[in-house]
Coordinates of C-alpha atoms in Angstrom, one line a residue:
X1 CA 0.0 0.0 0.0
X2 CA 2.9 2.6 1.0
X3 CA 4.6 1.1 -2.6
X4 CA 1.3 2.5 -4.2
X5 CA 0.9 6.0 -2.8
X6 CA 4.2 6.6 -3.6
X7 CA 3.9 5.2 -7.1
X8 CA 0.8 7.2 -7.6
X9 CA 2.6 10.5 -5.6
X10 CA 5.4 10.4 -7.7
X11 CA 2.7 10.4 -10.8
X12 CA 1.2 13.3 -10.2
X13 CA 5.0 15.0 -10.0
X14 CA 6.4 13.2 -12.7
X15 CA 3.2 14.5 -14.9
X16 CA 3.7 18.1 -12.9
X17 CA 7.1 18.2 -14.6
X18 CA 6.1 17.0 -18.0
X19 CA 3.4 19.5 -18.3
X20 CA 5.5 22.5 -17.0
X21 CA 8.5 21.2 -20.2
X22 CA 5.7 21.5 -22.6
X23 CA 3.4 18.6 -22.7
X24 CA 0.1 19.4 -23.5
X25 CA -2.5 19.2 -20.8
X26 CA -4.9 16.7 -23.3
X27 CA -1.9 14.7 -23.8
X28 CA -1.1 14.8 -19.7
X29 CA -4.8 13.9 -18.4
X30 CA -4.9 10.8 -21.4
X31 CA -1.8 9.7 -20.1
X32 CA -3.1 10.1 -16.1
X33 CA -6.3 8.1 -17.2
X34 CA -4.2 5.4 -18.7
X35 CA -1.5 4.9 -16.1
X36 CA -4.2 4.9 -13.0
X37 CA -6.9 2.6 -15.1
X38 CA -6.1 -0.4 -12.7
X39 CA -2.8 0.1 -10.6
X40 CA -4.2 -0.7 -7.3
X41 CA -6.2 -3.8 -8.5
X42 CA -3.5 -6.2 -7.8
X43 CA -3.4 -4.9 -4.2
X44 CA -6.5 -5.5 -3.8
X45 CA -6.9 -8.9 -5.0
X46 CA -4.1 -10.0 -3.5
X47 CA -5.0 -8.6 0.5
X48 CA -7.8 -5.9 -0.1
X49 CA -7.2 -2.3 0.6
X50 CA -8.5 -0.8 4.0
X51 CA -11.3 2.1 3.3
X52 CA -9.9 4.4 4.9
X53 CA -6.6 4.2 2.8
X54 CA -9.0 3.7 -0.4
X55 CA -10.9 7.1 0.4
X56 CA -7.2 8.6 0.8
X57 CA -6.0 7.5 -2.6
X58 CA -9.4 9.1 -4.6
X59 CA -9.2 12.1 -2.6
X60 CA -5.3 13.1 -3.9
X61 CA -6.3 11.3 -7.3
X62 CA -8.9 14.5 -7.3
X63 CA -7.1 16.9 -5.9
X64 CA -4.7 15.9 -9.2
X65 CA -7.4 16.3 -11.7
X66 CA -8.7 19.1 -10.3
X67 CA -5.5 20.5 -11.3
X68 CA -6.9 20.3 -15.0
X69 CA -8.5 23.3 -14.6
X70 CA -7.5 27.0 -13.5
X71 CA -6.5 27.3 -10.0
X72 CA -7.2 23.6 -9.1
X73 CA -10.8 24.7 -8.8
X74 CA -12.7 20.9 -8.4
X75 CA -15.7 22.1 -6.3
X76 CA -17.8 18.9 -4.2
X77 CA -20.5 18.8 -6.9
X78 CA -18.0 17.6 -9.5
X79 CA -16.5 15.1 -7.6
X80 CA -18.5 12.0 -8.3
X81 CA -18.4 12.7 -11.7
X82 CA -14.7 11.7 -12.0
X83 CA -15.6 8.1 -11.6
X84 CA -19.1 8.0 -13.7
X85 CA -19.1 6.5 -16.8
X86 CA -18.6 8.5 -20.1
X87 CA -21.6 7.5 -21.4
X88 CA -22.9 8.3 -17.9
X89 CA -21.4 12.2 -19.1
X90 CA -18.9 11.4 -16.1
X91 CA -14.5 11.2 -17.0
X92 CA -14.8 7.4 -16.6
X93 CA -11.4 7.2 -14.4
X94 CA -11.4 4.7 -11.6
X95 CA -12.6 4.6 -8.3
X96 CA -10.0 2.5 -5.7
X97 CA -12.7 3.2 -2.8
X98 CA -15.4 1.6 -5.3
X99 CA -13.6 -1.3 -6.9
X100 CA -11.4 -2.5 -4.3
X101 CA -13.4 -4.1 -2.1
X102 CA -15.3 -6.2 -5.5
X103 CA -11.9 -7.0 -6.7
X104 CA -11.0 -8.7 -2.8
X105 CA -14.2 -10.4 -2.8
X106 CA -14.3 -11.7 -6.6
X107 CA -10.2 -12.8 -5.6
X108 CA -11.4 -14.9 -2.3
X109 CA -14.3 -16.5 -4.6
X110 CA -12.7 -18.2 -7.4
X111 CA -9.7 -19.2 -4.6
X112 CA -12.1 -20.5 -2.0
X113 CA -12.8 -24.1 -3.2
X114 CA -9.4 -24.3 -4.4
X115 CA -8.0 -23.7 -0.7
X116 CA -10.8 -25.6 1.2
X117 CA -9.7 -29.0 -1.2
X118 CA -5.9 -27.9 -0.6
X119 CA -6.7 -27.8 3.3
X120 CA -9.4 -30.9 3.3
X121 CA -12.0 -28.5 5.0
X122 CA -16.0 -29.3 4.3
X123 CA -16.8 -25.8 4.5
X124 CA -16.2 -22.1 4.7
X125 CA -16.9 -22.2 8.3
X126 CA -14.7 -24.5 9.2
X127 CA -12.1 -22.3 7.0
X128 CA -13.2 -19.3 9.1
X129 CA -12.4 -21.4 12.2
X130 CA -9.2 -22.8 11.0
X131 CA -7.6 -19.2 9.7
X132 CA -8.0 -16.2 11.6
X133 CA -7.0 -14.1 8.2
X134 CA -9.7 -15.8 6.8
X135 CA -12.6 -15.2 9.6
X136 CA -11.6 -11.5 9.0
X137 CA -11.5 -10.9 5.8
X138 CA -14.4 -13.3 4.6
X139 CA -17.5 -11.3 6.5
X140 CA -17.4 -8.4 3.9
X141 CA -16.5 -10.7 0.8
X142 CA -19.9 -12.6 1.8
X143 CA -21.4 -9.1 2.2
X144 CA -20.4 -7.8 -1.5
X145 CA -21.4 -10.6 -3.0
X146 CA -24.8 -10.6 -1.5
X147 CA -25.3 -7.1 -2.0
X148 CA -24.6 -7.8 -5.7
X149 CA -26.8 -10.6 -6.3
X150 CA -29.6 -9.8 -3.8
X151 CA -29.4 -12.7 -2.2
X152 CA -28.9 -12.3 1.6
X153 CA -28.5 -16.0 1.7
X154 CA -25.4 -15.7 -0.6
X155 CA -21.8 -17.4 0.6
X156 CA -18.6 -16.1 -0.7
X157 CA -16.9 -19.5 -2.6
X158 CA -20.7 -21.2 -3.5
X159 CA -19.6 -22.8 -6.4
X160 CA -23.4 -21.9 -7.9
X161 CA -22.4 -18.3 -7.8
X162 CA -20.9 -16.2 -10.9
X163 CA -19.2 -13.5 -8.9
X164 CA -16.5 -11.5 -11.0
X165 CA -15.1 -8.6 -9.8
X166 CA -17.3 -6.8 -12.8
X167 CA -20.4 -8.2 -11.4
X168 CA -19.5 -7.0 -7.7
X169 CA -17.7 -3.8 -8.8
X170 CA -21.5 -3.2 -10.7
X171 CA -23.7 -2.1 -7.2
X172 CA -21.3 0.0 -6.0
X173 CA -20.7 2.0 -8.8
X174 CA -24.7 2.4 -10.1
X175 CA -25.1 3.2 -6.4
X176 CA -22.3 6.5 -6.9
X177 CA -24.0 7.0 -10.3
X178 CA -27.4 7.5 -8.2
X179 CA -26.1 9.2 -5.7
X180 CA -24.1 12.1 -8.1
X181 CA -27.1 12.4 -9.9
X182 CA -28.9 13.2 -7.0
X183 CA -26.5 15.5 -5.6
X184 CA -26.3 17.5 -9.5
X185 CA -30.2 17.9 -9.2
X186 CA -29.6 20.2 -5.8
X187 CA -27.9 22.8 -8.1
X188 CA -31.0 23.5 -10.3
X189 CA -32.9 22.6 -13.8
X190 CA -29.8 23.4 -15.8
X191 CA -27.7 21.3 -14.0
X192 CA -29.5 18.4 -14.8
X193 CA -29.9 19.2 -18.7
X194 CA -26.0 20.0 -18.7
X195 CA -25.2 16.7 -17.1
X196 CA -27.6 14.2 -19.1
X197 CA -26.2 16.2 -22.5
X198 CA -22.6 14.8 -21.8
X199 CA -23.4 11.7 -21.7
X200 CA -24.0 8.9 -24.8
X201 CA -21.7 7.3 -26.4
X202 CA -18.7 9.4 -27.7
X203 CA -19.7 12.6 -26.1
X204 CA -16.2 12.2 -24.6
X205 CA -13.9 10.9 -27.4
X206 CA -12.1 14.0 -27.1
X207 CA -10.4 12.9 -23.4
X208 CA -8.8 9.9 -25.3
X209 CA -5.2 10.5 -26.3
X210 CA -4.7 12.6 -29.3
X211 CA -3.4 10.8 -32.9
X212 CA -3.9 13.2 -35.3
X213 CA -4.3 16.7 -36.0
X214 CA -8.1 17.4 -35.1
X215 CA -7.7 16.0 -32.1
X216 CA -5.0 18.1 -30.2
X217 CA -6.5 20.9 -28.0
X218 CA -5.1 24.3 -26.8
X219 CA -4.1 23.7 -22.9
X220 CA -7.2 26.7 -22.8
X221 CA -9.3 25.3 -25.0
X222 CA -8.9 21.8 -23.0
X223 CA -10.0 23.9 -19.5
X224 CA -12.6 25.1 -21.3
X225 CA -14.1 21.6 -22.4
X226 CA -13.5 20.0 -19.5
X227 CA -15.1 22.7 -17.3
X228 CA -18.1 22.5 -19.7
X229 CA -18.8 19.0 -19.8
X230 CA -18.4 19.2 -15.8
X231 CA -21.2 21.5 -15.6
X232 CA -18.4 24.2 -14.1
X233 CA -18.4 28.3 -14.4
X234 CA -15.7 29.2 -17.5
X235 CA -13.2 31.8 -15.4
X236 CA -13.3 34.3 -18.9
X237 CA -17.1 34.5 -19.3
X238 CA -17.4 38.2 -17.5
X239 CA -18.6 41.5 -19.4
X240 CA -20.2 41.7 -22.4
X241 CA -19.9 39.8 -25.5
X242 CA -17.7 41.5 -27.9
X243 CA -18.7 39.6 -31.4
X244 CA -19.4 42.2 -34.3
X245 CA -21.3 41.6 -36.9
X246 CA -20.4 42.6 -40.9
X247 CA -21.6 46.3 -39.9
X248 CA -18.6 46.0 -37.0
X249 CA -21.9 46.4 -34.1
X250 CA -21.0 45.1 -31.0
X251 CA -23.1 42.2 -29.6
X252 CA -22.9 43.8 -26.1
X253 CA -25.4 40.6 -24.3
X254 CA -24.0 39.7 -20.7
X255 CA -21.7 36.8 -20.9
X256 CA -23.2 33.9 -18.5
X257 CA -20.4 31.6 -16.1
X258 CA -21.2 28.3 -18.2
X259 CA -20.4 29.9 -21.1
X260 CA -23.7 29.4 -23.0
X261 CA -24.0 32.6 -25.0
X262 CA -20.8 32.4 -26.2
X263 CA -21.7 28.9 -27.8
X264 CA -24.4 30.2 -29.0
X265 CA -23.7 34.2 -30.0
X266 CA -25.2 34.7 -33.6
X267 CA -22.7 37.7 -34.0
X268 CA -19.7 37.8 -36.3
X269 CA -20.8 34.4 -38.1
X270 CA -19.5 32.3 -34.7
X271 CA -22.6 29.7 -35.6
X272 CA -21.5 29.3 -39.2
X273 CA -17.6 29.2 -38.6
X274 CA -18.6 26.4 -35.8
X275 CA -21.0 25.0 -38.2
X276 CA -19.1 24.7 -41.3
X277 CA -15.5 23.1 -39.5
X278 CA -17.4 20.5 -38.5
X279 CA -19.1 19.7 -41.8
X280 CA -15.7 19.8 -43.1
X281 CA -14.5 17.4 -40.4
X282 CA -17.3 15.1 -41.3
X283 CA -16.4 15.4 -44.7
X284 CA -13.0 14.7 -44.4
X285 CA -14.0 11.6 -41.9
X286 CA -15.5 10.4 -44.8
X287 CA -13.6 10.6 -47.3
X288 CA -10.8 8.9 -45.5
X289 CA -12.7 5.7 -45.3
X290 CA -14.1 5.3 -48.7
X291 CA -17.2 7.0 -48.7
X292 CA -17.3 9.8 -51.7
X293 CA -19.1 13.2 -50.7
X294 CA -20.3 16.6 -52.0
X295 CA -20.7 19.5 -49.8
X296 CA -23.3 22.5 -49.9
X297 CA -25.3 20.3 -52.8
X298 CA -28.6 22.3 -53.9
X299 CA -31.4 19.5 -53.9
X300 CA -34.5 20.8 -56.1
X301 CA -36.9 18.0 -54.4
X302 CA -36.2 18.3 -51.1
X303 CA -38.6 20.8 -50.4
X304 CA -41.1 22.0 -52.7
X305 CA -41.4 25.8 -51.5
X306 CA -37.5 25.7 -51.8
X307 CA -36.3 24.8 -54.8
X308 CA -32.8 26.2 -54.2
X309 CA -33.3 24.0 -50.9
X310 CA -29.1 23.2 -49.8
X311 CA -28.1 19.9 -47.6
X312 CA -24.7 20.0 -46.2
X313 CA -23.4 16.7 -47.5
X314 CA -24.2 14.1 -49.7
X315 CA -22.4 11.3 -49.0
X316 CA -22.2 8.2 -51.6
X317 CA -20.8 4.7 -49.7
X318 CA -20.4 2.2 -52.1
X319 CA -23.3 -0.2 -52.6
X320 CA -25.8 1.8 -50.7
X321 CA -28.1 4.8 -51.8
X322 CA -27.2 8.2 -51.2
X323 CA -27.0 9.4 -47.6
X324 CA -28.3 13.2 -47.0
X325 CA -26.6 14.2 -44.2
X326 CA -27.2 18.2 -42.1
X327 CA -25.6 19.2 -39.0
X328 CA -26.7 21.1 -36.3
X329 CA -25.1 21.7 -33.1
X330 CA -28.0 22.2 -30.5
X331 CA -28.3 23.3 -26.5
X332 CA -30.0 21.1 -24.0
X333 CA -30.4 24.0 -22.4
X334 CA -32.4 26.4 -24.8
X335 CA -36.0 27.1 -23.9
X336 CA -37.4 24.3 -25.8
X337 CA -35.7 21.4 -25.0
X338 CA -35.6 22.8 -21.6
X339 CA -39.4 23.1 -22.0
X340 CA -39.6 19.4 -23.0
X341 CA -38.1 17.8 -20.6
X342 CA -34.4 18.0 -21.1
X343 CA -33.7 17.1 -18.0
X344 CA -35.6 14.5 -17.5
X345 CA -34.6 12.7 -20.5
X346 CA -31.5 12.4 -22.5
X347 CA -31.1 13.0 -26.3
X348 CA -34.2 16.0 -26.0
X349 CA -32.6 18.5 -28.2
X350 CA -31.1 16.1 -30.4
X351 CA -34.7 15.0 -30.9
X352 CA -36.2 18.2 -31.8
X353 CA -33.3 19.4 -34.1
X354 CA -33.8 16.0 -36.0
X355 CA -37.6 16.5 -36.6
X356 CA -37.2 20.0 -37.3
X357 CA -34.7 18.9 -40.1
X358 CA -37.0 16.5 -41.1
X359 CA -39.8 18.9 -41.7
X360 CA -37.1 21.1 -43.7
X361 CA -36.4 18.3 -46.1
X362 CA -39.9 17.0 -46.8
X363 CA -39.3 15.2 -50.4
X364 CA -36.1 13.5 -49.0
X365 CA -35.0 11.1 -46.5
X366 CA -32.5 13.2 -44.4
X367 CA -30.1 12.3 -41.9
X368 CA -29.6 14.7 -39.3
X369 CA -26.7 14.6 -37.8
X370 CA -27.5 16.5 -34.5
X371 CA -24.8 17.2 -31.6
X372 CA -25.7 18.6 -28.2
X373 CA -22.9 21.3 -27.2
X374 CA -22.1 18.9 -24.3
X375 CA -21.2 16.4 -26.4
X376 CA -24.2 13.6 -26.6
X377 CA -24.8 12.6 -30.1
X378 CA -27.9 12.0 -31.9
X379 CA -29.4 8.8 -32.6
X380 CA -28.8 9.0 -36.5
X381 CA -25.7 10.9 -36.1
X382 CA -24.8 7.6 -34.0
X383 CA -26.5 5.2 -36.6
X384 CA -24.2 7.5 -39.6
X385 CA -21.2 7.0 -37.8
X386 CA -22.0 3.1 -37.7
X387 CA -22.5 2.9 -41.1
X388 CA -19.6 4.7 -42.7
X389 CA -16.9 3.6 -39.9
X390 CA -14.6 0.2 -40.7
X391 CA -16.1 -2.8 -39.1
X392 CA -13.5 -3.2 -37.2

């Protein structure tokens, strides 16, 4: 255990160093997420971890992350949030405190029968008896594995039980899951919205490590994303907005902590720059696995009253009809989707962007490819990406 906070201490300097030389905070946090995946497993398989030691490791492995962001600033609300699940719209990174004791218990399962044949015992009981090690550490193996199954009549070893360390880690960590949800609903409506748009799969591909150029982020731009998809105030949103339009007018709204107007600012063509470099992303992502496309095509059909009616892409795969393909980037939190349940619900403004697409395109099958600014992806944008992508 002392090998392991030191490993972990020295970590958290080693990646100090690194970042202060020049490496890239994206490039330092992928590399964090990676090196603390499972270190402490083995510990805890091996003789478990004491609670009070696992508490200890998550609360400096926070402290650390919350050194992703300007002046360490990880308030209590965030927290949980580390350990969710991406799709969940948590960071995914692992929880000693909430693994540990599933990975002792799944250990002293598959071991069990092998130790009471070994020692020529009938039972665990009479193991418990025999060992004193065994009488201690058996109690709360039993009580994991009867927490994860439901059945209070559960015995750690019972050869009639499946009980990995997936299946016992599962309870604990839907129970945190719960429980941060519930603690994110205290701080309001928005909240809520916020937290349910940054989840779904990919909403967080961004926090893998970078390979090629689209992927790198400014160390700024990286605060910035992380602090949105944690729901957390954007230091540099204060005064008024200063876009200008072609006229060179001034915007002049008040600039809100989360950052939302500046997503959303229709001055100085913001929208349409956003708009268009991810079209061209798409485009590109296309392209580079064998699916042909044609951007800003004017389709005459697609809409009766608009004749000069545009679709962002076209994109031809071979063997399969053409795929009409429009992308909008949407908030969770506008009035509408807020109106309609956005947080209550996932996917709400990826819902009524898609329809509203629909209705724009009535003569043609369109696919809308619809992101929430939090990062949760529609459901054809999702079923797009599964058709163009390798199968492997």
């Amino acid at each position: 255990l002392i090998a392991l906070e030191a490993t972990r201490t020295r970590l958290y300097e080693r990646l100090t160093e690194l970042q202060q030389g020049g490496l890239s905070l994206q490039q330092g946090y992928a590399l964090l997420r990676t090196r603390v995946g499972g270190d402490a497993t083995f510990l805890a398989r091996a003789c478990g971890i004491p609670a009070a030691s696992a508490t200890s490791l998550d609360k400096a492995f926070e402290d650390f992350v919350g050194t992703y962001l300007e002046n360490s600033d990880l308030p209590a609300v965030a927290r949980p949030r580390i350990y969710l699940r991406v799709s969940d719209g948590g960071l995914g990174m692992h929880s000693v405190a909430a693994t540990a004791p599933a990975a002792n218990a799944a250990s002293w399962h598959s071991c069990i029968p092998h130790i009471l044949k070994r020692m020529e015992l009938p039972t665990v009981s009479a193991l418990t008896t025999a060992s004193p090690w065994c009488a201690a550490s058996l109690p709360a193996c039993t009580l994991q594995i009867q927490l994860a199954s439901g059945d209070p009549a559960a015995i750690v070893g019972d050869p009639d039980i499946s009980a990995s360390q997936r299946t016992l880690a599962s309870a604990p960590l839907a129970a945190a899951a719960v429980k941060a949800r519930a603690l994110i609903a205290t701080t309001g409506r928005a909240a809520q919205a916020a937290f349910r748009s940054a989840g779904g799969p990919g909403s967080a591909g961004w926090l893998l490590p970078p390979s090629l150029a689209p992927h790198f982020l400014s160390n700024p731009a990286f605060r910035v994303a992380l602090r949105t998809r944690l729901d957390l105030d954007i230091p540099c949103q204060v005064g008024l907005c200063q876009h200008r339009d072609a006229a060179g007018t001034i915007c002049g709204h008040p600039l809100d902590a989360k950052g939302q107007h500046s997503r959303s600012c229709r001055k100085g063509g913001w929208l349409v720059k956003k708009h268009n470099s991810c079209v061209d992303e798409l485009a590109v992502w296309c392209n580079n696995n064998h699916a042909y496309t044609i951007k800003e095509a004017i389709i005459p059909n697609a809409n009766p009253d608009h004749p000069e009616a545009r679709i962002d892409l076209i994109v031809q795969i071979p063997g399969h009809a053409p795929i009409y393909v429009d992308v909008t980037i949407v908030s969770a939190l506008a009035q509408e989707p807020m109106r309609r349940g956005s947080t209550l619900k996932d996917g709400v403004a990826c819902e009524l962007a898609a329809r509203a697409k629909q209705a724009k395109y009535p003569g043609i099958t369109v696919c809308a490819f619809v992101v929430e600014e939090h990062g949760r992806f529609g459901e054809d944008a999702m079923n797009f990406l599964k058709k163009v992508a390798p199968q492997d």
